[in-house]
Short mmCIF file of C-alpha atoms in Angstrom, two decimals:
data_model
loop_
_atom_site.label_atom_id
_atom_site.label_comp_id
_atom_site.label_asym_id
_atom_site.label_seq_id
_atom_site.Cartn_x
_atom_site.Cartn_y
_atom_site.Cartn_z
CA MET A 1 0.00 0.00 0.00
CA ASN A 2 2.78 2.44 0.85
CA LEU A 3 4.45 1.57 -2.39
CA ILE A 4 1.33 2.62 -4.36
CA VAL A 5 1.04 6.02 -2.56
CA PHE A 6 4.68 6.75 -3.20
CA SER A 7 4.26 5.98 -6.90
CA VAL A 8 1.30 8.34 -7.21
CA LYS A 9 3.17 11.30 -5.64
CA LYS A 10 6.24 10.63 -7.70
CA TYR A 11 4.54 10.58 -11.04
CA ALA A 12 2.10 13.41 -10.15
CA ALA A 13 5.04 15.83 -10.28
CA LYS A 14 5.61 14.84 -13.88
CA ALA A 15 1.95 15.21 -14.83
CA LYS A 16 1.20 17.01 -18.12
CA THR A 17 -0.88 20.22 -18.01
CA THR A 18 -3.89 20.05 -20.35
CA TYR A 19 -6.76 22.42 -21.10
CA LYS A 20 -10.34 21.48 -20.74
CA MET A 21 -12.34 22.24 -23.88
CA GLN A 22 -15.40 24.41 -23.14
CA PRO A 23 -18.83 23.75 -24.63
CA GLN A 24 -18.93 24.51 -28.36
CA LYS A 25 -22.31 26.35 -28.14
CA SER A 26 -21.02 29.11 -25.83
CA LEU A 27 -17.99 29.71 -28.00
CA ALA A 28 -20.13 29.88 -31.15
CA ILE A 29 -22.44 32.47 -29.57
CA PHE A 30 -19.48 34.60 -28.55
CA LEU A 31 -17.95 34.49 -32.01
CA CYS A 32 -21.28 35.35 -33.66
CA VAL A 33 -21.92 38.32 -31.35
CA SER A 34 -18.34 39.50 -31.79
CA GLY A 35 -18.70 39.40 -35.59
CA ILE A 36 -21.92 41.39 -35.51
CA CYS A 37 -20.43 43.96 -33.13
CA PHE A 38 -17.31 44.43 -35.25
CA PHE A 39 -19.51 44.76 -38.36
CA PHE A 40 -21.52 47.60 -36.80
CA ILE A 41 -18.37 49.26 -35.48
CA LEU A 42 -16.94 49.21 -38.99
CA ALA A 43 -20.24 50.49 -40.42
CA GLY A 44 -20.23 53.33 -37.88
CA ILE A 45 -16.68 54.32 -38.80
CA LEU A 46 -17.56 54.30 -42.51
CA ALA A 47 -20.74 56.33 -41.89
CA ILE A 48 -18.70 59.02 -40.14
CA CYS A 49 -15.81 59.07 -42.61
CA LEU A 50 -17.82 58.75 -45.83
CA SER A 51 -20.95 60.77 -44.99
CA THR A 52 -20.11 63.51 -47.50
CA ASN A 53 -19.47 60.99 -50.27
CA ILE A 54 -22.71 59.17 -49.49
CA TYR A 55 -24.62 62.46 -49.47
CA GLU A 56 -23.25 63.47 -52.86
CA ALA A 57 -23.96 60.03 -54.30
CA ILE A 58 -27.60 60.18 -53.15
CA LEU A 59 -28.13 63.65 -54.58
CA SER A 60 -26.35 62.78 -57.82
CA ASN A 61 -28.64 59.81 -58.24
CA GLN A 62 -31.83 61.68 -57.34
CA MET A 63 -31.04 64.90 -59.20
CA VAL A 64 -31.00 63.30 -62.61
CA LEU A 65 -34.03 63.47 -64.85
CA LYS A 66 -34.85 60.08 -66.31
CA PRO A 67 -38.05 58.11 -66.96
CA ASN A 68 -39.87 56.93 -63.82
CA SER A 69 -37.36 58.57 -61.44
CA ASN A 70 -38.48 60.64 -58.45
CA ALA A 71 -37.24 63.78 -60.16
CA TYR A 72 -39.23 62.93 -63.28
CA ASN A 73 -42.47 62.31 -61.40
CA MET A 74 -42.23 65.70 -59.70
CA TRP A 75 -41.21 67.41 -62.94
CA VAL A 76 -43.71 66.01 -65.43
CA LYS A 77 -46.69 67.19 -63.37
CA ASN A 78 -46.41 69.83 -60.70
CA PRO A 79 -47.03 68.15 -57.32
CA VAL A 80 -47.67 71.44 -55.50
CA PRO A 81 -51.06 73.20 -55.86
CA ILE A 82 -50.63 76.48 -57.74
CA SER A 83 -52.87 79.51 -58.09
CA LEU A 84 -52.58 82.41 -60.51
CA THR A 85 -53.76 85.61 -58.85
CA LEU A 86 -54.52 88.56 -61.11
CA TYR A 87 -55.17 92.21 -60.31
CA MET A 88 -56.65 94.60 -62.87
CA PHE A 89 -56.10 98.35 -63.07
CA ASN A 90 -59.27 100.32 -63.79
CA TRP A 91 -58.68 103.71 -65.45
CA THR A 92 -61.07 106.04 -63.64
CA ASN A 93 -60.56 109.31 -65.58
CA PRO A 94 -59.97 108.34 -69.24
CA GLU A 95 -61.86 111.38 -70.55
CA GLU A 96 -59.13 113.63 -69.09
CA VAL A 97 -56.36 112.03 -71.13
CA TYR A 98 -55.83 115.20 -73.20
CA ASN A 99 -55.82 117.43 -70.15
CA LYS A 100 -52.20 118.39 -69.56
CA THR A 101 -52.86 119.18 -65.89
CA SER A 102 -54.37 115.78 -65.07
CA LYS A 103 -52.66 112.44 -64.60
CA PRO A 104 -54.24 109.09 -65.49
CA ARG A 105 -55.75 107.74 -62.27
CA PHE A 106 -56.12 104.04 -61.52
CA GLU A 107 -57.81 101.81 -58.98
CA GLN A 108 -56.80 98.22 -58.38
CA LEU A 109 -59.47 95.54 -58.80
CA GLY A 110 -59.24 91.98 -57.57
CA PRO A 111 -57.80 89.61 -56.71
CA TYR A 112 -59.15 87.31 -59.41
CA VAL A 113 -57.86 83.85 -58.57
CA TYR A 114 -57.40 80.95 -60.96
CA ARG A 115 -56.37 77.45 -59.97
CA GLU A 116 -53.59 76.20 -62.20
CA THR A 117 -52.19 72.88 -63.29
CA LYS A 118 -48.95 72.53 -65.19
CA GLU A 119 -47.63 69.44 -66.90
CA LYS A 120 -45.15 68.42 -69.56
CA THR A 121 -46.19 66.87 -72.85
CA ASP A 122 -44.51 65.53 -76.01
CA VAL A 123 -41.52 64.48 -73.92
CA VAL A 124 -38.59 63.23 -76.01
CA TRP A 125 -35.38 61.88 -74.45
CA ASN A 126 -32.20 62.74 -76.34
CA ASN A 127 -29.69 60.20 -75.07
CA ASP A 128 -26.99 61.35 -77.46
CA ASN A 129 -26.52 64.64 -75.58
CA ASP A 130 -28.31 63.93 -72.25
CA THR A 131 -31.15 66.37 -72.83
CA VAL A 132 -34.93 66.15 -72.88
CA THR A 133 -37.31 68.06 -75.15
CA PHE A 134 -40.86 68.93 -74.11
CA LYS A 135 -43.78 71.35 -74.20
CA ASN A 136 -45.73 72.93 -71.33
CA ILE A 137 -49.48 72.67 -70.90
CA LYS A 138 -51.01 75.10 -68.43
CA THR A 139 -54.68 74.98 -67.56
CA TRP A 140 -56.61 77.49 -65.44
CA TRP A 141 -59.99 77.40 -63.65
CA PHE A 142 -61.54 80.46 -62.08
CA ASP A 143 -61.91 80.17 -58.30
CA PRO A 144 -64.78 82.49 -57.26
CA GLU A 145 -64.52 81.63 -53.56
CA SER A 146 -60.92 82.88 -53.37
CA SER A 147 -61.58 85.91 -55.55
CA LYS A 148 -62.80 89.38 -54.74
CA GLY A 149 -65.23 90.24 -57.50
CA ASN A 150 -66.31 88.23 -60.52
CA LEU A 151 -65.41 87.86 -64.17
CA TYR A 152 -68.20 90.26 -65.21
CA ASP A 153 -66.65 93.24 -63.43
CA PRO A 154 -66.18 96.06 -65.97
CA VAL A 155 -62.65 97.41 -66.43
CA THR A 156 -61.73 100.55 -68.36
CA SER A 157 -58.26 100.55 -69.81
CA ILE A 158 -56.18 101.88 -72.67
CA ASN A 159 -57.37 100.25 -75.89
CA PRO A 160 -54.51 97.82 -76.55
CA VAL A 161 -55.52 97.10 -80.15
CA ALA A 162 -55.75 100.76 -81.16
CA LEU A 163 -52.54 101.60 -79.28
CA SER A 164 -50.64 98.76 -80.95
CA ALA A 165 -51.90 99.77 -84.37
CA ALA A 166 -50.83 103.40 -83.86
CA HIS A 167 -47.45 102.27 -82.54
CA ALA A 168 -46.94 99.99 -85.53
CA VAL A 169 -47.49 102.78 -88.10
CA ARG A 170 -45.62 105.53 -86.22
CA ASN A 171 -42.76 105.57 -88.73
CA TRP A 172 -44.88 105.42 -91.87
CA HIS A 173 -45.10 108.32 -94.32
CA MET A 174 -47.36 111.13 -93.05
CA ILE A 175 -49.80 110.83 -95.95
CA ILE A 176 -50.31 107.13 -95.29
CA LYS A 177 -50.67 107.74 -91.56
CA ARG A 178 -53.36 110.37 -92.21
CA GLY A 179 -55.31 107.89 -94.27
CA PHE A 180 -54.93 105.26 -91.56
CA SER A 181 -55.99 107.80 -88.95
CA VAL A 182 -59.30 108.36 -90.75
CA SER A 183 -59.97 104.61 -90.81
CA LEU A 184 -58.98 104.27 -87.17
CA ARG A 185 -61.23 107.15 -86.12
CA ALA A 186 -64.16 105.52 -87.92
CA ILE A 187 -63.65 102.28 -85.97
CA ALA A 188 -62.44 103.56 -82.59
CA ASP A 189 -63.01 107.18 -81.73
CA THR A 190 -61.40 106.91 -78.25
CA ILE A 191 -58.13 105.53 -77.00
CA TYR A 192 -59.80 103.64 -74.17
CA SER A 193 -62.31 100.82 -73.97
CA THR A 194 -64.33 98.98 -71.34
CA HIS A 195 -64.64 95.22 -71.14
CA SER A 196 -65.29 92.58 -68.52
CA VAL A 197 -62.50 90.94 -66.55
CA GLY A 198 -63.22 87.60 -68.21
CA GLU A 199 -62.97 89.12 -71.70
CA LEU A 200 -59.73 90.92 -70.92
CA LEU A 201 -58.11 87.79 -69.50
CA PHE A 202 -58.94 84.40 -71.02
CA ASP A 203 -62.21 84.72 -72.97
CA GLY A 204 -61.16 87.50 -75.32
CA TYR A 205 -63.38 89.97 -77.19
CA GLU A 206 -63.91 90.81 -80.83
CA ASP A 207 -62.54 94.08 -82.16
CA PRO A 208 -63.02 95.41 -85.70
CA LEU A 209 -59.44 96.65 -85.65
CA LEU A 210 -58.25 93.05 -85.43
CA THR A 211 -60.06 92.23 -88.66
CA MET A 212 -58.56 95.27 -90.34
CA ALA A 213 -55.10 94.58 -88.93
CA ALA A 214 -55.18 91.00 -90.24
CA LYS A 215 -55.51 92.40 -93.77
CA MET A 216 -52.67 94.89 -93.35
CA SER A 217 -48.94 94.34 -93.45
CA PHE A 218 -47.85 96.00 -90.22
CA LEU A 219 -48.56 92.98 -88.04
CA PRO A 220 -45.86 90.30 -87.82
CA LYS A 221 -46.68 86.85 -89.14
CA GLY A 222 -48.67 84.88 -86.59
CA ALA A 223 -49.75 87.97 -84.66
CA ALA A 224 -53.25 88.14 -86.15
CA MET A 225 -56.03 86.98 -83.79
CA ASP A 226 -59.79 86.65 -84.08
CA LYS A 227 -60.19 87.96 -80.53
CA PHE A 228 -58.07 89.91 -78.11
CA GLY A 229 -57.41 88.91 -74.49
CA TRP A 230 -54.22 89.04 -72.49
CA PHE A 231 -54.33 85.24 -72.02
CA TYR A 232 -56.61 84.43 -74.93
CA GLY A 233 -55.78 81.12 -76.61
CA ARG A 234 -53.40 80.13 -73.88
CA ASN A 235 -55.61 78.04 -71.59
CA GLY A 236 -54.83 74.36 -72.19
CA SER A 237 -52.48 75.12 -75.09
CA SER A 238 -49.26 73.15 -75.54
CA GLU A 239 -47.95 75.52 -78.22
CA PHE A 240 -48.03 78.91 -76.54
CA ASP A 241 -44.88 78.59 -74.39
CA GLY A 242 -42.85 77.00 -77.17
CA ILE A 243 -40.61 73.93 -77.20
CA PHE A 244 -37.97 73.56 -74.49
CA ASN A 245 -34.81 71.49 -74.45
CA ILE A 246 -33.07 71.10 -71.08
CA ASP A 247 -30.18 69.17 -69.54
CA THR A 248 -31.23 65.98 -67.72
CA GLY A 249 -28.52 66.40 -65.08
CA ALA A 250 -26.39 63.48 -66.25
CA ARG A 251 -23.64 66.04 -66.87
CA GLY A 252 -24.35 67.88 -63.63
CA ASN A 253 -26.47 70.70 -65.11
CA LEU A 254 -29.98 69.56 -64.21
CA GLY A 255 -32.68 71.82 -65.64
CA VAL A 256 -30.35 74.16 -67.55
CA LEU A 257 -32.01 75.36 -70.75
CA GLU A 258 -30.12 74.28 -73.86
CA ARG A 259 -32.56 75.46 -76.55
CA TRP A 260 -35.89 77.23 -76.82
CA LYS A 261 -37.87 76.74 -80.01
CA PHE A 262 -34.91 74.71 -81.31
CA SER A 263 -32.51 77.64 -81.01
CA GLU A 264 -29.81 78.76 -78.59
CA HIS A 265 -30.80 82.39 -79.24
CA THR A 266 -34.30 83.84 -78.89
CA GLY A 267 -33.98 86.32 -81.74
CA PHE A 268 -35.92 88.91 -79.73
CA TYR A 269 -32.87 90.64 -78.24
CA PRO A 270 -29.43 91.18 -79.77
CA ASP A 271 -26.11 89.71 -78.69
CA LYS A 272 -25.90 87.95 -75.31
CA CYS A 273 -29.29 89.29 -74.23
CA GLY A 274 -30.88 86.82 -76.61
CA ASN A 275 -29.00 83.80 -75.28
CA VAL A 276 -30.94 81.06 -73.54
CA GLN A 277 -28.07 78.84 -72.40
CA ASN A 278 -26.87 78.69 -68.78
CA ALA A 279 -30.28 79.77 -67.51
CA SER A 280 -32.68 77.58 -65.58
CA ALA A 281 -35.88 76.65 -67.41
CA GLY A 282 -37.73 77.28 -64.15
CA ASP A 283 -38.09 73.73 -62.81
CA PHE A 284 -34.66 73.03 -61.30
CA PHE A 285 -32.02 75.36 -59.89
CA PRO A 286 -28.30 75.24 -59.06
CA ARG A 287 -26.98 73.60 -55.90
CA LYS A 288 -24.40 74.93 -53.44
CA LEU A 289 -25.64 78.51 -53.57
CA THR A 290 -23.68 81.33 -51.93
CA HIS A 291 -24.32 84.97 -51.15
CA ASP A 292 -22.57 85.83 -54.42
CA SER A 293 -24.67 83.48 -56.54
CA VAL A 294 -27.06 84.89 -59.14
CA ILE A 295 -30.16 82.89 -60.08
CA LYS A 296 -30.56 83.01 -63.84
CA MET A 297 -34.01 81.90 -65.00
CA PHE A 298 -35.57 81.94 -68.47
CA THR A 299 -39.23 82.89 -68.89
CA SER A 300 -41.10 82.52 -72.17
CA ASP A 301 -43.54 85.28 -71.15
CA LEU A 302 -40.70 87.79 -71.50
CA CYS A 303 -38.76 85.87 -74.19
CA ARG A 304 -35.63 86.37 -72.08
CA TYR A 305 -33.89 85.35 -68.89
CA MET A 306 -34.15 87.19 -65.62
CA GLU A 307 -31.52 87.40 -62.88
CA LEU A 308 -32.24 87.29 -59.15
CA GLU A 309 -29.73 88.59 -56.59
CA PHE A 310 -29.10 87.43 -53.02
CA GLU A 311 -30.74 89.63 -50.40
CA GLU A 312 -30.73 87.83 -47.04
CA GLU A 313 -30.92 84.58 -45.12
CA VAL A 314 -34.38 83.68 -43.84
CA LEU A 315 -36.08 80.81 -42.02
CA VAL A 316 -38.79 78.81 -43.77
CA ASN A 317 -40.30 76.06 -41.60
CA ASN A 318 -37.11 76.11 -39.51
CA ILE A 319 -34.96 75.63 -42.61
CA VAL A 320 -32.33 78.26 -43.40
CA GLY A 321 -33.00 79.61 -46.87
CA TYR A 322 -31.28 82.10 -49.15
CA LYS A 323 -33.63 84.77 -50.47
CA TYR A 324 -32.98 86.01 -54.01
CA VAL A 325 -34.91 89.00 -55.34
CA ALA A 326 -35.50 90.82 -58.60
CA GLY A 327 -33.19 93.81 -58.32
CA GLN A 328 -31.02 95.96 -60.53
CA LYS A 329 -29.58 93.04 -62.50
CA PHE A 330 -33.08 92.37 -63.78
CA LEU A 331 -34.67 95.82 -63.78
CA ASP A 332 -31.88 98.07 -65.06
CA ASN A 333 -31.80 99.10 -68.71
CA GLY A 334 -28.12 99.90 -68.99
CA THR A 335 -27.91 102.93 -66.73
CA LYS A 336 -26.30 101.11 -63.81
CA ILE A 337 -25.46 97.80 -65.49
CA PRO A 338 -24.07 98.53 -68.98
CA GLU A 339 -24.39 94.93 -70.23
CA ASN A 340 -28.19 95.20 -69.85
CA LYS A 341 -28.40 97.82 -72.57
CA CYS A 342 -28.99 95.20 -75.25
CA PHE A 343 -32.36 94.45 -73.64
CA CYS A 344 -33.58 97.94 -74.57
CA ASP A 345 -33.68 97.17 -78.28
CA GLY A 346 -32.64 100.76 -78.97
CA ASP A 347 -35.36 102.22 -76.75
CA CYS A 348 -33.79 102.52 -73.30
CA MET A 349 -36.01 103.84 -70.54
CA PRO A 350 -35.20 104.62 -66.91
CA SER A 351 -34.56 101.61 -64.69
CA GLY A 352 -37.61 99.66 -63.59
CA ALA A 353 -39.58 98.89 -66.77
CA LEU A 354 -38.39 96.31 -69.32
CA ASN A 355 -39.13 96.61 -73.00
CA VAL A 356 -40.84 93.40 -74.18
CA SER A 357 -42.39 94.89 -77.33
CA ASN A 358 -40.70 92.40 -79.68
CA CYS A 359 -41.95 89.53 -77.54
CA ARG A 360 -45.53 90.92 -77.72
CA HIS A 361 -45.87 91.25 -81.50
CA GLY A 362 -44.52 94.82 -81.56
CA SER A 363 -47.02 96.21 -79.07
CA PRO A 364 -45.48 98.93 -76.82
CA ALA A 365 -45.47 96.57 -73.83
CA PHE A 366 -43.23 97.01 -70.80
CA VAL A 367 -42.90 94.81 -67.72
CA SER A 368 -42.16 96.04 -64.20
CA LEU A 369 -42.69 94.95 -60.64
CA PRO A 370 -46.23 95.65 -59.38
CA HIS A 371 -47.03 99.30 -58.68
CA PHE A 372 -43.59 100.16 -60.16
CA TYR A 373 -41.87 98.85 -57.05
CA LYS A 374 -38.09 99.45 -57.23
CA ALA A 375 -38.59 101.49 -60.41
CA ASP A 376 -37.30 104.97 -61.16
CA PRO A 377 -39.68 107.67 -59.78
CA TYR A 378 -40.31 108.66 -63.39
CA TYR A 379 -42.97 105.96 -63.74
CA LEU A 380 -44.94 106.73 -60.59
CA ASP A 381 -44.83 110.47 -61.30
CA GLY A 382 -46.89 109.93 -64.45
CA VAL A 383 -49.90 108.25 -62.80
CA ASP A 384 -52.07 108.42 -59.70
CA GLY A 385 -53.41 105.60 -57.53
CA LEU A 386 -50.38 103.32 -57.28
CA SER A 387 -48.57 102.66 -54.01
CA PRO A 388 -45.64 100.21 -54.06
CA GLU A 389 -45.01 98.06 -50.97
CA GLU A 390 -42.20 95.54 -50.48
CA ASN A 391 -44.22 92.76 -48.87
CA MET A 392 -46.95 93.00 -51.51
CA HIS A 393 -45.05 93.75 -54.69
CA SER A 394 -41.56 92.22 -54.55
CA PHE A 395 -40.43 89.29 -56.66
CA TYR A 396 -38.43 86.73 -54.69
CA MET A 397 -37.44 83.07 -54.50
CA ILE A 398 -36.10 81.38 -51.36
CA PHE A 399 -33.84 78.35 -51.84
CA GLU A 400 -32.30 75.78 -49.55
CA PRO A 401 -28.69 76.60 -50.53
CA ASN A 402 -27.17 73.08 -50.47
CA THR A 403 -29.80 71.38 -52.62
CA GLY A 404 -31.15 74.35 -54.62
CA ILE A 405 -34.73 73.34 -53.77
CA PRO A 406 -37.18 76.30 -53.69
CA LEU A 407 -38.75 76.74 -50.25
CA SER A 408 -40.95 79.73 -51.01
CA VAL A 409 -41.69 81.66 -54.19
CA ALA A 410 -43.52 84.92 -54.82
CA ALA A 411 -43.44 85.66 -58.55
CA ARG A 412 -45.00 89.04 -59.32
CA LEU A 413 -44.84 91.07 -62.53
CA GLN A 414 -46.88 93.94 -63.93
CA LEU A 415 -47.81 94.57 -67.57
CA ASN A 416 -47.77 98.18 -68.73
CA LEU A 417 -48.49 99.83 -72.08
CA ARG A 418 -46.62 102.96 -73.05
CA LEU A 419 -48.92 105.71 -74.23
CA ALA A 420 -47.05 108.23 -76.39
CA PRO A 421 -47.95 110.83 -79.05
CA VAL A 422 -48.02 109.60 -82.66
CA GLN A 423 -47.99 112.38 -85.19
CA GLY A 424 -50.51 111.88 -87.97
CA ILE A 425 -52.83 109.66 -85.89
CA SER A 426 -55.39 112.15 -84.61
CA ILE A 427 -56.58 110.36 -81.46
CA PHE A 428 -52.97 109.88 -80.33
CA GLU A 429 -51.42 113.20 -81.37
CA ASP A 430 -51.99 115.08 -78.12
CA VAL A 431 -51.70 112.34 -75.52
CA PRO A 432 -49.01 112.47 -72.81
CA THR A 433 -46.11 110.04 -72.64
CA VAL A 434 -46.98 107.78 -69.74
CA PHE A 435 -46.73 104.11 -68.80
CA MET A 436 -50.25 102.81 -68.25
CA PRO A 437 -50.55 99.88 -65.83
CA VAL A 438 -52.88 97.20 -67.17
CA LEU A 439 -52.66 94.23 -64.78
CA TYR A 440 -50.27 92.35 -62.59
CA PHE A 441 -50.08 88.70 -61.63
CA GLU A 442 -48.89 86.90 -58.53
CA GLN A 443 -47.95 83.28 -58.02
CA LYS A 444 -47.07 82.52 -54.42
CA VAL A 445 -46.07 78.97 -53.52
CA ASP A 446 -44.68 77.50 -50.29
CA ILE A 447 -43.21 74.03 -50.07
CA PRO A 448 -45.59 71.42 -48.52
CA GLU A 449 -44.91 70.02 -45.06
CA HIS A 450 -44.13 66.48 -46.27
CA MET A 451 -41.48 67.81 -48.63
CA THR A 452 -40.07 69.98 -45.84
CA PHE A 453 -39.39 66.83 -43.81
CA MET A 454 -37.42 65.27 -46.67
CA ILE A 455 -35.36 68.44 -47.11
CA LYS A 456 -34.53 68.49 -43.43
CA LEU A 457 -33.27 64.91 -43.75
CA LEU A 458 -31.07 65.91 -46.66
CA ILE A 459 -29.55 69.03 -45.12
CA ASN A 460 -28.90 67.23 -41.83
CA PHE A 461 -27.52 64.13 -43.52
CA ASN A 462 -23.96 64.60 -42.22
CA VAL A 463 -25.20 65.11 -38.66
CA ILE A 464 -27.42 62.06 -38.98
CA CYS A 465 -24.51 59.96 -40.27
CA LEU A 466 -22.29 61.19 -37.42
CA SER A 467 -24.96 60.36 -34.85
CA VAL A 468 -25.68 56.94 -36.36
CA GLY A 469 -21.94 56.20 -36.55
CA ILE A 470 -21.35 57.13 -32.90
CA ILE A 471 -24.38 55.09 -31.79
CA CYS A 472 -23.25 52.05 -33.79
CA ILE A 473 -19.69 52.21 -32.42
CA THR A 474 -20.77 52.87 -28.82
CA LEU A 475 -23.54 50.27 -28.60
CA SER A 476 -21.53 47.61 -30.42
CA SER A 477 -18.56 48.16 -28.12
CA ILE A 478 -20.77 47.95 -25.03
CA VAL A 479 -22.46 44.75 -26.24
CA PHE A 480 -19.09 43.17 -27.04
CA LEU A 481 -17.67 44.02 -23.60
CA ILE A 482 -20.76 42.70 -21.83
CA VAL A 483 -20.68 39.40 -23.72
CA PHE A 484 -16.92 39.08 -23.19
CA TYR A 485 -17.32 39.68 -19.44
CA LYS A 486 -20.05 37.07 -19.14
CA MET A 487 -18.00 34.54 -21.01
CA TRP A 488 -15.03 35.29 -18.83
CA SER A 489 -17.09 34.97 -15.66
CA LYS A 490 -18.21 31.52 -16.80
CA LYS A 491 -14.55 30.52 -17.15
CA ILE A 492 -14.89 30.06 -20.89
CA PHE A 493 -11.37 31.40 -21.47
CA ARG A 494 -9.63 30.27 -18.20
CA LYS A 495 -7.03 27.50 -18.15
CA GLN A 496 -8.06 24.40 -16.13
CA ARG A 497 -5.62 21.65 -15.16
CA HIS A 498 -6.26 17.98 -14.38
CA VAL A 499 -3.79 15.29 -13.51
CA GLN A 500 -3.13 12.42 -15.78
CA ILE A 501 -0.83 9.77 -14.26
CA PRO A 502 1.28 8.21 -16.91
CA ARG A 503 1.96 4.56 -16.85
CA HIS A 504 5.63 3.60 -16.39
CA PRO A 505 6.73 1.68 -19.44
CA ASN A 506 9.04 -0.75 -17.56
CA ARG A 507 6.99 -1.28 -14.41
CA GLU A 508 4.52 -3.97 -13.74
CA GLU A 509 1.44 -3.20 -11.70
CA VAL A 510 1.41 -4.50 -8.17
CA PRO A 511 -1.79 -6.19 -7.19
CA LEU A 512 -3.50 -4.81 -4.07
CA ASN A 513 -4.21 -8.06 -2.45
CA HIS A 514 -1.31 -9.62 -0.59
#
């Protein structure tokens, strides 16, 4: 017996240390959790480091116009409800037009509100140069509940047909003008006329001068009409605005106008003033705007582009926006901005009223801001009844600067006709030179709440990525440490020893029984 005890102690000192294998299930769980944690830690690091690249990739993908894309669905049919609000100017003392001591006096009527839909038609994709060609269809419905007055309200105004006819023949030979004057006097013995709001806007009215003008050579081709109305023939028409060709954004110039009516030049203004390129077509605008940026936008109503200048930073639904307004770059006729002189077409007036006569079939038409806001005092001094106010009569667009998405728009322009003496035309010989306001329109649109939420996500994308990255790294690290601690506490990783007594190769076992 003593011999056996001695043998055990002796060979126990030479025992080999071994490690007990732990259950495979616990180790598998630990490895799985560790893999998931390290994956989320890596994802968090990438989200923080590559947030800017991800942001640009998302915008680059979304800000490309292609069939069935999000940008296309919002572009082909306007998703935001639009209204066209019109105000008419009623001439209250037309019989005093030849009185040198009296000014034309006006009262504003309205608003007359029309609901508007706008959609694209005849869309053609030009894959060879990454452009798309299309036409606009605008449709209007009168909204009596939102209007003040009705379409039967009478409005007295300068007779636009007689004025245009006199303006068209102003440079003819005196003998011919005298003959025309007799015919004009027989048809229209006054320079003013009274018609309903509906007739002056969309319905139109017949005028014997139109019939006569259609048979004479002084009207440009295509200018003849069976009726006259400022928007006559435009409701539901796909031809009125012309054919547009814009960049799809595949080259990074989304919405930039390439051609209008198949040309890079309008033909209505000389030199660079007739260019259409590098201007927005009005649906998409540049990204990464700064205080020095100028918004260049083409409008077919003026047959030219207009430029908006930065004014201030404002908040729209808690989003910081850059406000761009119609200022001197748009309103000046070369006095303060020499390069604008080509817009005058040789007939430069004081700043504030833009000559659009060529765009309006030769009629002496001029566009300004409502009530001659921001215009030279010359215009207001010639009339009574107008009172310009910034909050009512300014033209502005507010953009989210990083994405170029419009947050709020107030588009306002006024149509004026220049009344001036025409020698040889009796009813116009003794009239004063004055700019007669006819009407002004307003389109005010604010971005819907659901779109505001998406914009907030976009502009806070880097912050969101940083937050998500920190959360992923922090939570994954905590989970890993907790699992590691629990595994450690269960002695998953600890070394455990047990004794294994080796058998002596040259020794025989001694039986226990003696």
